[in-house]
mmCIF file of C-alpha atoms in Angstrom:
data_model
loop_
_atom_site.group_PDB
_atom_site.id
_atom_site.type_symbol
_atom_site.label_atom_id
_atom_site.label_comp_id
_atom_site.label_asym_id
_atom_site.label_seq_id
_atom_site.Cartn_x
_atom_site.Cartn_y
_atom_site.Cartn_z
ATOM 1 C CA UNK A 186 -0.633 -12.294 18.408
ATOM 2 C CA UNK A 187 -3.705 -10.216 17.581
ATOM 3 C CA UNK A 188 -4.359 -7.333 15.156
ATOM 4 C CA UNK A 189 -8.003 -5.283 15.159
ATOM 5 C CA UNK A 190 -8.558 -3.437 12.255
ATOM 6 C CA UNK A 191 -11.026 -0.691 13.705
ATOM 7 C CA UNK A 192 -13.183 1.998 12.117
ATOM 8 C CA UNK A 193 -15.240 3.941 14.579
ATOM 9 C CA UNK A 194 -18.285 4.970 13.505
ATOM 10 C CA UNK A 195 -17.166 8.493 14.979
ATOM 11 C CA UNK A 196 -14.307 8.716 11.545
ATOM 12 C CA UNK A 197 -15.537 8.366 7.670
ATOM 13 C CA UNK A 198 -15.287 4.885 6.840
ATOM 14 C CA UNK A 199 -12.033 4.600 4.919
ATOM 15 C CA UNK A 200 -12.503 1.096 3.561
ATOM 16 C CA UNK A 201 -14.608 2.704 0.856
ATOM 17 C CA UNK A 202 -11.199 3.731 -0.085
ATOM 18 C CA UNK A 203 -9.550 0.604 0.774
ATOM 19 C CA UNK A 204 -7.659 1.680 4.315
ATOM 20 C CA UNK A 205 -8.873 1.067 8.034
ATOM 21 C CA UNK A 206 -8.624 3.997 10.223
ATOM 22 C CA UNK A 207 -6.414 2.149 12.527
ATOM 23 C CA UNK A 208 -4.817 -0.857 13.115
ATOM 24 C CA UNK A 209 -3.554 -2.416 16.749
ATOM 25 C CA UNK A 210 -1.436 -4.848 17.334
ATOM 26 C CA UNK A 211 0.249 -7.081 19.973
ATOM 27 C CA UNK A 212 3.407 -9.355 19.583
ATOM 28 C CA UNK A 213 4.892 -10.434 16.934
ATOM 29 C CA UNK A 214 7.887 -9.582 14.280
ATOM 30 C CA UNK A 215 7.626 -6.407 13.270
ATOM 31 C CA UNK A 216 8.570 -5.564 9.568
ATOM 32 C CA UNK A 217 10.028 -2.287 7.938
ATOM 33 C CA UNK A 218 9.404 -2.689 4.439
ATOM 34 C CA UNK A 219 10.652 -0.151 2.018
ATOM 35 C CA UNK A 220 8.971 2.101 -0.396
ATOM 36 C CA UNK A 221 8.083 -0.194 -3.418
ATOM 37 C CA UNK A 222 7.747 1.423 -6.954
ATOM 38 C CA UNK A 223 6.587 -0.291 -10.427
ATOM 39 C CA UNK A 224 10.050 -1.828 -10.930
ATOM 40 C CA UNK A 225 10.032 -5.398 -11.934
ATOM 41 C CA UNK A 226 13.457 -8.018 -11.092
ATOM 42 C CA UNK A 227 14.881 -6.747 -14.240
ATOM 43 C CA UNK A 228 14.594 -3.578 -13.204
ATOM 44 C CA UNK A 229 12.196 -2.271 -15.951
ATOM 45 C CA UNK A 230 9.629 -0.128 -15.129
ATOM 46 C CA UNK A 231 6.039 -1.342 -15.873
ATOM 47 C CA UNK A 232 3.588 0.837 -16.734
ATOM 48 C CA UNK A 233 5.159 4.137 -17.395
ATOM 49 C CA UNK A 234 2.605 7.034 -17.524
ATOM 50 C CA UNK A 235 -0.263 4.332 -16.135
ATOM 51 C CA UNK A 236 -1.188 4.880 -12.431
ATOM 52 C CA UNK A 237 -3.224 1.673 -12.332
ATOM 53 C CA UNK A 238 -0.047 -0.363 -13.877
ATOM 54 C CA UNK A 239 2.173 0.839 -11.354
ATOM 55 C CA UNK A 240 -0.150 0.614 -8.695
ATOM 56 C CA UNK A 241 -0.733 -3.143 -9.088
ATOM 57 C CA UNK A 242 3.199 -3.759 -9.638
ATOM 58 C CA UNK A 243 4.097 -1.939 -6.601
ATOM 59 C CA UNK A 244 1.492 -3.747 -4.464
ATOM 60 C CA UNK A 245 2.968 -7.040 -6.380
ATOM 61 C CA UNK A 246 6.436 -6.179 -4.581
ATOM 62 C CA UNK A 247 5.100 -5.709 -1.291
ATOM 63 C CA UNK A 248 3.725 -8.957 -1.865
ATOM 64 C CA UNK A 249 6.572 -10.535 -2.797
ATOM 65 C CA UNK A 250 8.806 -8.893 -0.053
ATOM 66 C CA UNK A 251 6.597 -9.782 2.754
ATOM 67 C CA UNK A 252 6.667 -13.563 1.355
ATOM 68 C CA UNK A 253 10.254 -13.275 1.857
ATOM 69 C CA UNK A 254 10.178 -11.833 5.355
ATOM 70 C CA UNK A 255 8.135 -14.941 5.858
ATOM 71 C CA UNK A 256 4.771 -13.405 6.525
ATOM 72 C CA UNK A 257 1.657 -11.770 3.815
ATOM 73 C CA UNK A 258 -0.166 -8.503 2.768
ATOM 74 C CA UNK A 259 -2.400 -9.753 5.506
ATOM 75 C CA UNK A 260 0.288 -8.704 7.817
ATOM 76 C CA UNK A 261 0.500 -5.258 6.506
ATOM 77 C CA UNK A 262 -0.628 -3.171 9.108
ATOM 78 C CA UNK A 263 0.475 0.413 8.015
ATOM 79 C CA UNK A 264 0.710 1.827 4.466
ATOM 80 C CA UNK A 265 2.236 5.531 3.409
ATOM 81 C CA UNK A 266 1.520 6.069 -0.239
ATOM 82 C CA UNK A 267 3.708 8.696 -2.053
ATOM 83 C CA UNK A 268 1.927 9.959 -5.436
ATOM 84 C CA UNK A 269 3.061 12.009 -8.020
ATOM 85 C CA UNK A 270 1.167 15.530 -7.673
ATOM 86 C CA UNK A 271 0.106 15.413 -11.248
ATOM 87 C CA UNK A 272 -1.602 12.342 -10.459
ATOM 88 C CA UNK A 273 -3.522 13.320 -7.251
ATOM 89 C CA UNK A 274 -6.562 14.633 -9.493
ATOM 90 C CA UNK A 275 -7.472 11.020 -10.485
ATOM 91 C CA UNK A 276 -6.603 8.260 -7.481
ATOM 92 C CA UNK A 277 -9.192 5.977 -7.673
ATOM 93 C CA UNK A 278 -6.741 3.441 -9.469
ATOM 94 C CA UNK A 279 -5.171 3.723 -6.126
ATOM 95 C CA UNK A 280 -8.139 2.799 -3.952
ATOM 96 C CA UNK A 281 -8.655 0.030 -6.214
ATOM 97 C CA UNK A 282 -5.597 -1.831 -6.332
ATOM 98 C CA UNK A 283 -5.916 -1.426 -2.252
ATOM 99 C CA UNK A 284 -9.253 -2.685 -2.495
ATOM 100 C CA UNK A 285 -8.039 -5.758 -4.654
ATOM 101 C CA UNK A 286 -5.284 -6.454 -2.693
ATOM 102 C CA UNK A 287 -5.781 -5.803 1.106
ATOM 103 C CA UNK A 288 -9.480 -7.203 1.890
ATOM 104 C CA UNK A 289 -11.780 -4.355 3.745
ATOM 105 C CA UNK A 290 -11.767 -6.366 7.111
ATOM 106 C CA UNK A 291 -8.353 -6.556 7.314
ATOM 107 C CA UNK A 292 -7.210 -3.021 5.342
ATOM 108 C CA UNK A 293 -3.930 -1.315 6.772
ATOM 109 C CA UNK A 294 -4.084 1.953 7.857
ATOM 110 C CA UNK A 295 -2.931 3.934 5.446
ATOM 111 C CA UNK A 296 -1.400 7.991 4.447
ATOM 112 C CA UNK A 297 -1.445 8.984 1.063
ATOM 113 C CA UNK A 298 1.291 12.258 0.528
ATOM 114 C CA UNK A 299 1.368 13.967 -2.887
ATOM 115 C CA UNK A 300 4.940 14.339 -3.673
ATOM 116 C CA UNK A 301 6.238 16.746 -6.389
ATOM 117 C CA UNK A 302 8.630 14.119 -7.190
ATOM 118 C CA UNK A 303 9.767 10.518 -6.370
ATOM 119 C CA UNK A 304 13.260 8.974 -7.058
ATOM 120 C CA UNK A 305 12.610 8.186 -10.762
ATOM 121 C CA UNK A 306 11.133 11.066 -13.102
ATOM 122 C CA UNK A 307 8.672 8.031 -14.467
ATOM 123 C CA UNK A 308 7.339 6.812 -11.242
ATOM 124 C CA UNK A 309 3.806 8.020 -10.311
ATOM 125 C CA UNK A 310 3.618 6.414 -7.142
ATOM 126 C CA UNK A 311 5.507 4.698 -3.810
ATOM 127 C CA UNK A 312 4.254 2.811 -1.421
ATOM 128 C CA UNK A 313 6.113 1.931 1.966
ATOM 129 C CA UNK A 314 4.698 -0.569 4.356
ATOM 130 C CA UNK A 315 4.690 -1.440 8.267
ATOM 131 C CA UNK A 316 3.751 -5.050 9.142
ATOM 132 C CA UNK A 317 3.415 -7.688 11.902
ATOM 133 C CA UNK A 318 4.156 -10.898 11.471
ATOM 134 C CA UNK A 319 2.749 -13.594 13.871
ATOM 135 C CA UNK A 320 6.093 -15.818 15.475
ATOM 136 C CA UNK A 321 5.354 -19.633 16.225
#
């Protein structure tokens, strides 16, 4: 199994943002992960009113959930990123945390959508992931 993580010089370079422009993929176990929030096992919200804090917890559960589906973030091949409309003035804490956690040679492709609202009045962002996981 083989994944390229392309950026054609034709398209801005979106790993300045921490994203590829595309991602391909061949074989594999493909993974469905569902939109992760700032939630911790308890069920506590970290971070409330931080984007940065819930950024880093949410890409913390994807971690952790693609650990359990036996693969990595490093299998993440496709990200959509749901942020709270009051927050879309000031994402940078959002390229970060993509930047810390998805390295620019292997960045997922990646939507951001500003939402009016998510499930939670207190959460500022969602993030949903599409990944491929390499079978023996």
């Amino acid at each position: 199994m083989s994944k390229d993580h392309l950026n054609p010089p034709e398209l801005f370079d979106g790993r300045k943002f921490g994203f590829s422009q595309l991602v391909t993929s061949t074989g594999g176990k493909t993974v469905y992960l569902s939109g992760q929030v700032a939630w911790d096992a308890e069920h506590k919200l970290i971070g409330p009113g931080d984007l940065r804090a819930q950024v880093w917890q949410s890409l913390r559960n994807l971690q952790v959930a693609m650990q359990a589906a036996g693969g990595g973030l490093n299998d993440v091949v496709s990200l959509r990123i749901y942020i709270k409309q009051s927050e879309l003035e000031n994402t940078r804490p959002v390229s970060e945390g993509l930047k810390e956690f998805f390295p620019s040679e292997s960045a997922p492709a990646s939507t951001w959508i500003g939402v009016p609202a998510l499930a939670d009045p207190d959460f500022l962002i969602e993030i949903e992931a599409t990944a491929v996981i390499e079978e023996d």
